[in-house]
XYZ file of C-alpha atoms in Angstrom:
388
model
C -11.380 10.045 19.281
C -11.705 8.036 22.553
C -14.759 10.245 23.322
C -16.543 8.837 20.291
C -19.061 6.138 21.241
C -19.698 5.024 17.919
C -16.334 5.251 16.828
C -15.847 2.476 13.837
C -12.252 3.511 12.436
C -9.568 6.233 11.965
C -7.191 6.333 9.174
C -4.324 8.927 9.397
C -3.083 10.101 6.080
C 0.780 10.227 6.058
C 3.152 10.218 3.229
C 5.658 7.527 1.806
C 8.425 10.180 2.444
C 8.379 9.917 6.232
C 11.122 7.024 5.353
C 12.857 9.743 2.849
C 16.245 8.985 4.453
C 16.108 4.923 3.496
C 16.215 5.288 -0.326
C 19.485 3.805 -0.471
C 19.681 1.839 2.564
C 16.387 -0.378 2.598
C 14.708 -1.832 -0.729
C 11.769 -2.019 -0.594
C 11.125 0.411 2.499
C 8.807 -1.650 4.408
C 5.091 -0.702 5.792
C 6.075 -0.232 9.426
C 6.684 2.696 11.614
C 10.873 3.098 11.693
C 12.047 4.277 15.234
C 13.400 7.509 15.218
C 16.569 8.587 17.125
C 14.761 10.786 19.378
C 11.788 11.194 21.198
C 8.718 13.102 19.024
C 7.150 14.254 22.011
C 10.121 16.115 23.530
C 10.932 17.226 19.984
C 7.687 18.851 19.618
C 8.120 20.515 22.967
C 11.488 21.919 21.867
C 10.541 23.285 18.665
C 7.208 24.945 20.239
C 9.782 26.449 22.890
C 11.946 28.334 20.152
C 12.009 31.968 19.551
C 11.075 33.130 16.099
C 14.333 34.550 14.995
C 15.817 31.032 16.077
C 13.118 28.674 14.139
C 14.755 29.116 10.708
C 18.425 27.902 11.590
C 17.080 25.135 14.162
C 14.938 23.928 11.165
C 17.578 23.456 8.862
C 20.069 21.689 11.688
C 17.385 19.168 12.493
C 16.582 18.360 8.875
C 20.652 18.026 7.859
C 21.125 16.198 11.483
C 18.017 13.618 10.930
C 17.858 13.148 7.133
C 14.795 14.856 5.997
C 14.479 17.141 2.763
C 11.644 19.243 4.398
C 9.748 19.956 7.685
C 6.419 18.504 5.869
C 8.095 14.963 5.813
C 9.748 15.515 9.441
C 6.564 16.258 11.056
C 4.488 13.491 9.569
C 7.347 11.054 10.799
C 6.771 12.518 14.311
C 2.976 12.155 14.081
C 3.338 8.822 13.095
C 5.593 7.882 16.203
C 3.146 9.728 18.436
C 0.088 7.840 17.102
C 1.872 4.542 17.676
C 2.628 5.541 21.168
C -0.511 6.896 21.962
C -3.360 4.883 19.744
C -3.951 1.990 22.558
C -6.911 -0.204 21.387
C -8.265 2.838 18.834
C -9.121 1.263 15.669
C -6.640 3.259 14.010
C -4.813 2.682 10.801
C -1.873 4.948 8.781
C -1.792 5.010 5.211
C 1.140 6.534 3.119
C 0.287 8.065 -0.196
C 3.493 8.709 -2.609
C 3.561 11.577 -4.990
C -0.517 12.307 -5.251
C -1.247 13.189 -8.950
C -4.543 13.752 -10.967
C -7.436 11.576 -10.873
C -7.237 8.325 -13.358
C -10.955 7.451 -13.216
C -12.637 8.955 -10.854
C -14.324 11.540 -9.995
C -13.404 12.148 -13.815
C -10.357 11.530 -15.657
C -7.715 14.302 -15.194
C -9.372 15.875 -12.432
C -7.418 17.978 -10.278
C -8.086 20.748 -7.945
C -4.530 22.085 -6.806
C -1.195 22.683 -8.254
C 0.761 20.402 -5.903
C 3.945 18.052 -6.686
C 4.047 16.749 -10.022
C 1.111 19.280 -11.344
C 3.489 22.427 -10.906
C 6.183 20.466 -12.898
C 3.767 19.808 -15.812
C 2.003 23.291 -15.918
C 5.413 25.015 -16.006
C 6.765 23.004 -18.655
C 3.667 23.204 -20.866
C 3.980 26.783 -20.622
C 7.762 27.050 -21.831
C 9.114 28.178 -18.355
C 10.665 25.107 -16.860
C 13.491 24.264 -19.429
C 15.476 22.045 -16.994
C 14.637 19.644 -14.518
C 17.212 17.785 -12.407
C 16.267 14.271 -12.302
C 17.927 10.813 -12.619
C 15.472 10.179 -15.841
C 16.126 6.120 -15.197
C 14.770 6.510 -11.262
C 11.307 5.411 -10.563
C 8.677 8.318 -10.058
C 6.408 7.081 -7.707
C 3.143 9.241 -8.685
C -0.344 7.428 -7.798
C -3.609 8.838 -8.830
C -5.547 10.694 -6.277
C -8.531 8.299 -6.891
C -6.602 5.402 -5.974
C -5.373 7.235 -2.796
C -8.902 7.410 -2.036
C -10.106 3.940 -2.595
C -6.834 2.866 -0.658
C -8.271 4.897 2.377
C -11.719 3.748 2.464
C -10.605 0.192 2.042
C -8.345 0.249 5.059
C -11.414 2.258 7.113
C -13.349 -1.014 5.868
C -10.773 -3.130 7.227
C -9.770 -1.507 9.971
C -13.499 -1.339 11.386
C -13.971 -4.977 10.822
C -10.610 -6.337 12.372
C -11.554 -3.892 15.356
C -15.254 -5.581 15.965
C -13.523 -9.195 15.565
C -11.104 -8.209 18.540
C -13.608 -6.512 20.474
C -15.931 -9.564 20.250
C -12.918 -12.067 20.847
C -12.350 -9.634 24.422
C -16.003 -9.759 24.962
C -15.902 -6.509 25.357
C -18.997 -4.031 23.825
C -19.114 -3.556 20.128
C -19.766 -0.183 18.716
C -23.251 0.271 17.778
C -22.272 1.333 14.109
C -20.052 -1.763 13.487
C -23.626 -4.052 14.093
C -25.816 -2.350 12.468
C -27.234 -4.218 8.709
C -26.145 -1.035 6.546
C -22.266 -2.077 7.288
C -22.012 -5.722 6.377
C -19.293 -6.484 8.606
C -20.220 -10.504 8.545
C -18.853 -10.292 4.979
C -16.275 -8.665 2.629
C -19.000 -6.393 0.659
C -18.376 -2.716 1.448
C -22.024 -2.521 1.586
C -22.070 0.474 3.565
C -20.991 2.499 0.485
C -21.977 0.435 -2.554
C -24.396 -2.176 -2.966
C -22.206 -5.712 -3.835
C -22.724 -9.098 -3.478
C -21.526 -10.597 -0.254
C -18.417 -13.232 0.324
C -16.862 -14.893 3.158
C -13.660 -13.268 5.349
C -11.618 -15.567 6.331
C -10.494 -15.275 10.101
C -6.815 -14.430 9.245
C -8.418 -10.784 8.331
C -8.884 -10.610 11.948
C -5.217 -9.643 12.249
C -4.840 -6.172 11.049
C -1.580 -4.118 9.959
C -1.143 -0.572 11.089
C 0.925 1.030 7.958
C -0.809 0.774 4.408
C 1.414 2.447 1.367
C -0.450 3.991 -1.381
C 1.998 4.032 -4.313
C 3.215 2.622 -7.640
C 6.950 1.795 -6.907
C 5.929 -1.457 -5.468
C 4.140 -2.915 -8.764
C 5.578 -4.437 -11.787
C 4.186 -1.134 -13.499
C 6.281 1.674 -12.434
C 6.557 5.078 -13.785
C 10.248 6.427 -14.095
C 10.837 10.056 -14.878
C 12.197 9.398 -18.354
C 8.539 8.899 -19.354
C 7.360 12.197 -18.121
C 7.967 14.762 -20.956
C 6.966 12.992 -24.137
C 3.088 12.861 -23.539
C 3.060 16.063 -21.591
C 5.188 17.909 -24.443
C 2.786 16.479 -27.233
C -0.326 17.590 -25.869
C 0.725 20.883 -24.943
C 2.353 21.494 -28.123
C -1.069 20.317 -29.789
C -2.569 23.706 -29.005
C -0.074 26.135 -26.932
C -1.701 28.003 -24.369
C -1.830 31.790 -25.146
C 0.130 32.670 -22.161
C 3.104 30.202 -23.088
C 6.471 32.319 -22.771
C 9.054 30.235 -24.710
C 9.436 26.599 -26.553
C 8.069 23.499 -25.101
C 10.847 21.752 -24.702
C 12.023 20.662 -20.711
C 15.178 18.423 -20.523
C 16.441 16.171 -17.641
C 19.895 17.169 -16.118
C 21.446 14.388 -13.479
C 23.601 16.881 -11.664
C 23.070 20.325 -9.747
C 26.362 21.503 -11.622
C 24.889 20.957 -15.208
C 21.576 22.437 -14.124
C 23.330 25.548 -13.044
C 25.195 26.082 -15.771
C 22.261 25.760 -18.234
C 19.955 27.860 -16.231
C 22.633 30.563 -15.871
C 23.687 30.556 -19.450
C 20.585 29.790 -21.128
C 18.338 31.604 -18.812
C 19.609 34.380 -16.911
C 22.397 35.745 -19.087
C 19.705 36.403 -21.835
C 17.485 37.880 -18.798
C 20.203 40.336 -18.042
C 20.684 41.341 -21.698
C 17.069 41.918 -22.175
C 17.090 44.238 -18.886
C 19.568 46.208 -20.015
C 17.981 46.715 -23.309
C 14.916 47.766 -21.849
C 17.120 50.518 -19.829
C 17.886 52.084 -22.695
C 15.863 54.951 -24.129
C 13.773 54.383 -26.869
C 14.206 50.985 -26.584
C 12.339 50.097 -23.199
C 8.838 50.610 -22.286
C 6.649 50.375 -19.114
C 5.086 47.363 -20.680
C 8.332 45.610 -21.837
C 9.644 46.198 -18.468
C 6.725 44.713 -16.969
C 6.703 41.596 -18.965
C 10.449 41.449 -18.157
C 9.710 41.317 -14.501
C 7.275 38.725 -14.699
C 9.568 36.878 -16.753
C 12.228 37.175 -14.068
C 9.337 36.107 -11.475
C 8.804 33.152 -13.707
C 12.236 32.083 -13.714
C 13.219 32.251 -9.959
C 10.074 30.068 -9.699
C 11.917 27.240 -11.905
C 14.369 27.629 -9.849
C 12.851 27.488 -6.624
C 10.714 24.086 -8.046
C 13.929 22.474 -8.998
C 15.468 22.845 -5.299
C 12.017 21.692 -3.789
C 11.842 18.202 -6.498
C 15.486 17.736 -5.955
C 15.279 15.875 -2.913
C 13.055 13.459 -4.708
C 13.791 13.527 -8.436
C 17.296 12.430 -7.561
C 16.800 9.594 -5.500
C 14.987 6.339 -5.863
C 12.424 4.264 -3.317
C 10.441 1.197 -3.796
C 7.689 1.194 -0.969
C 6.248 -2.387 0.039
C 2.410 -2.713 -0.560
C 1.831 -6.244 1.010
C -0.274 -4.851 3.513
C -1.992 -2.852 0.991
C -2.345 -6.158 -0.959
C -4.073 -7.571 2.291
C -7.160 -5.086 2.017
C -8.235 -6.775 -1.217
C -8.279 -10.231 0.034
C -11.329 -11.952 0.390
C -13.268 -8.981 -1.116
C -15.659 -9.574 -3.561
C -15.388 -8.572 -7.748
C -17.965 -5.708 -7.156
C -15.976 -3.840 -4.626
C -12.668 -4.454 -6.168
C -14.016 -2.891 -9.289
C -15.695 -0.034 -7.431
C -12.625 0.705 -5.299
C -9.997 0.066 -7.657
C -6.271 0.032 -6.897
C -4.888 -1.915 -9.384
C -1.328 -0.400 -10.667
C -2.138 -2.355 -14.091
C -4.954 -0.284 -14.965
C -2.724 2.657 -15.453
C -1.330 3.528 -18.840
C 1.332 5.932 -18.070
C 1.524 7.786 -21.357
C -2.163 8.511 -21.045
C -2.093 9.494 -17.834
C 0.225 12.490 -18.198
C -1.823 13.683 -21.157
C -4.997 13.106 -19.060
C -2.951 15.022 -16.169
C -1.926 17.989 -18.276
C -5.361 18.551 -19.943
C -6.862 18.217 -16.643
C -4.813 21.242 -15.726
C -5.681 23.421 -18.565
C -9.411 22.532 -17.847
C -9.323 22.936 -14.014
C -6.723 24.888 -12.688
C -6.436 27.548 -16.017
C -10.128 27.044 -16.729
C -9.327 26.739 -20.512
C -12.889 24.662 -22.043
C -11.486 24.459 -25.634
C -9.565 21.400 -25.268
C -10.688 18.086 -25.925
C -10.286 15.485 -23.612
C -7.722 12.681 -24.331
C -8.841 9.414 -25.170
C -8.794 6.701 -22.211
C -7.192 3.631 -23.713
C -7.622 0.218 -22.955
C -5.500 -0.642 -20.126
C -3.207 -3.671 -19.410
C -5.688 -4.935 -16.460
C -8.579 -5.080 -18.859
C -6.739 -6.782 -21.900
C -5.982 -9.546 -19.479
C -9.602 -9.661 -18.128
C -11.079 -10.023 -21.513
C -8.552 -12.601 -22.818
C -9.937 -14.867 -19.498
C -13.357 -14.517 -20.444
């Protein structure tokens, strides 16, 4: 990045869960880089020096020792530390999304291109494969639409570039050419390099640029809780069941691992073993039935894996501070705020998860015979109309 002569700004995409271990120690989790109890560069060298046969055991030991649920959050945390240490005067900011879901409005409602995070729960639940989810139903689930994350990144880049220009001008340093061109109006808070908007003034205080920005919903007054998940999802999937559905669409949340394992083995695995024994009998089993049974067994193991992977995030609760993220909207004109919306009150959660389920069938399963759920009038829209 330092070799880019006309560099405007850099936004590093991290994750809110670099601070996974602060679920019960700090509420809210602040928009700052918390110090790790080790040198991240030394840790990288240590891991890279490991022989392949030792990586698995060492990985588990390091995750347990330093309080991380997986290597993704562990390495993201180290990356933040290294960036903070080495960034110097680079126009660099960090954006931390929470659990990224489908789009709310852009490029179109319900759009998704991969089964990640919550999408896997919705699909397996909608196909009748997932019947139990280990989760604390009253805990906040920090799920954020992907278009909100994109808009946060765009606004972060804009403000980073603006504040970098102000800092360079104050030092008497040459400002990068692109920051002074008319197509990026840095003398106002209109994102005219991206969309045509009316200019407005920016206060001098915006020259002080924060370093970390959360992109989530838990820090708002419109958070989503796990208990709200299955009603809209099951209603939509039941209205027109998918032809590959393997069981009833009825997933329940269980609070403990013991209860989950009891239900899984009594209601899922024991019937499976009985069916497998029956299929092994002469004149009962057939190659086709055995193939279907093998697919069912694979699906059961996938749901168990899914539960164990999500357990660290469905059985803990975080509230992520968003004061720095709110700063991105300060002194920005109305047209830009509308074009790059991140107002959590614009989300109606029941409709969002119906759209998410519909988007999975359309964009992942490639089923085109389902009508898109209607977009509701949101609380933010009703509030604005009341003031007109």
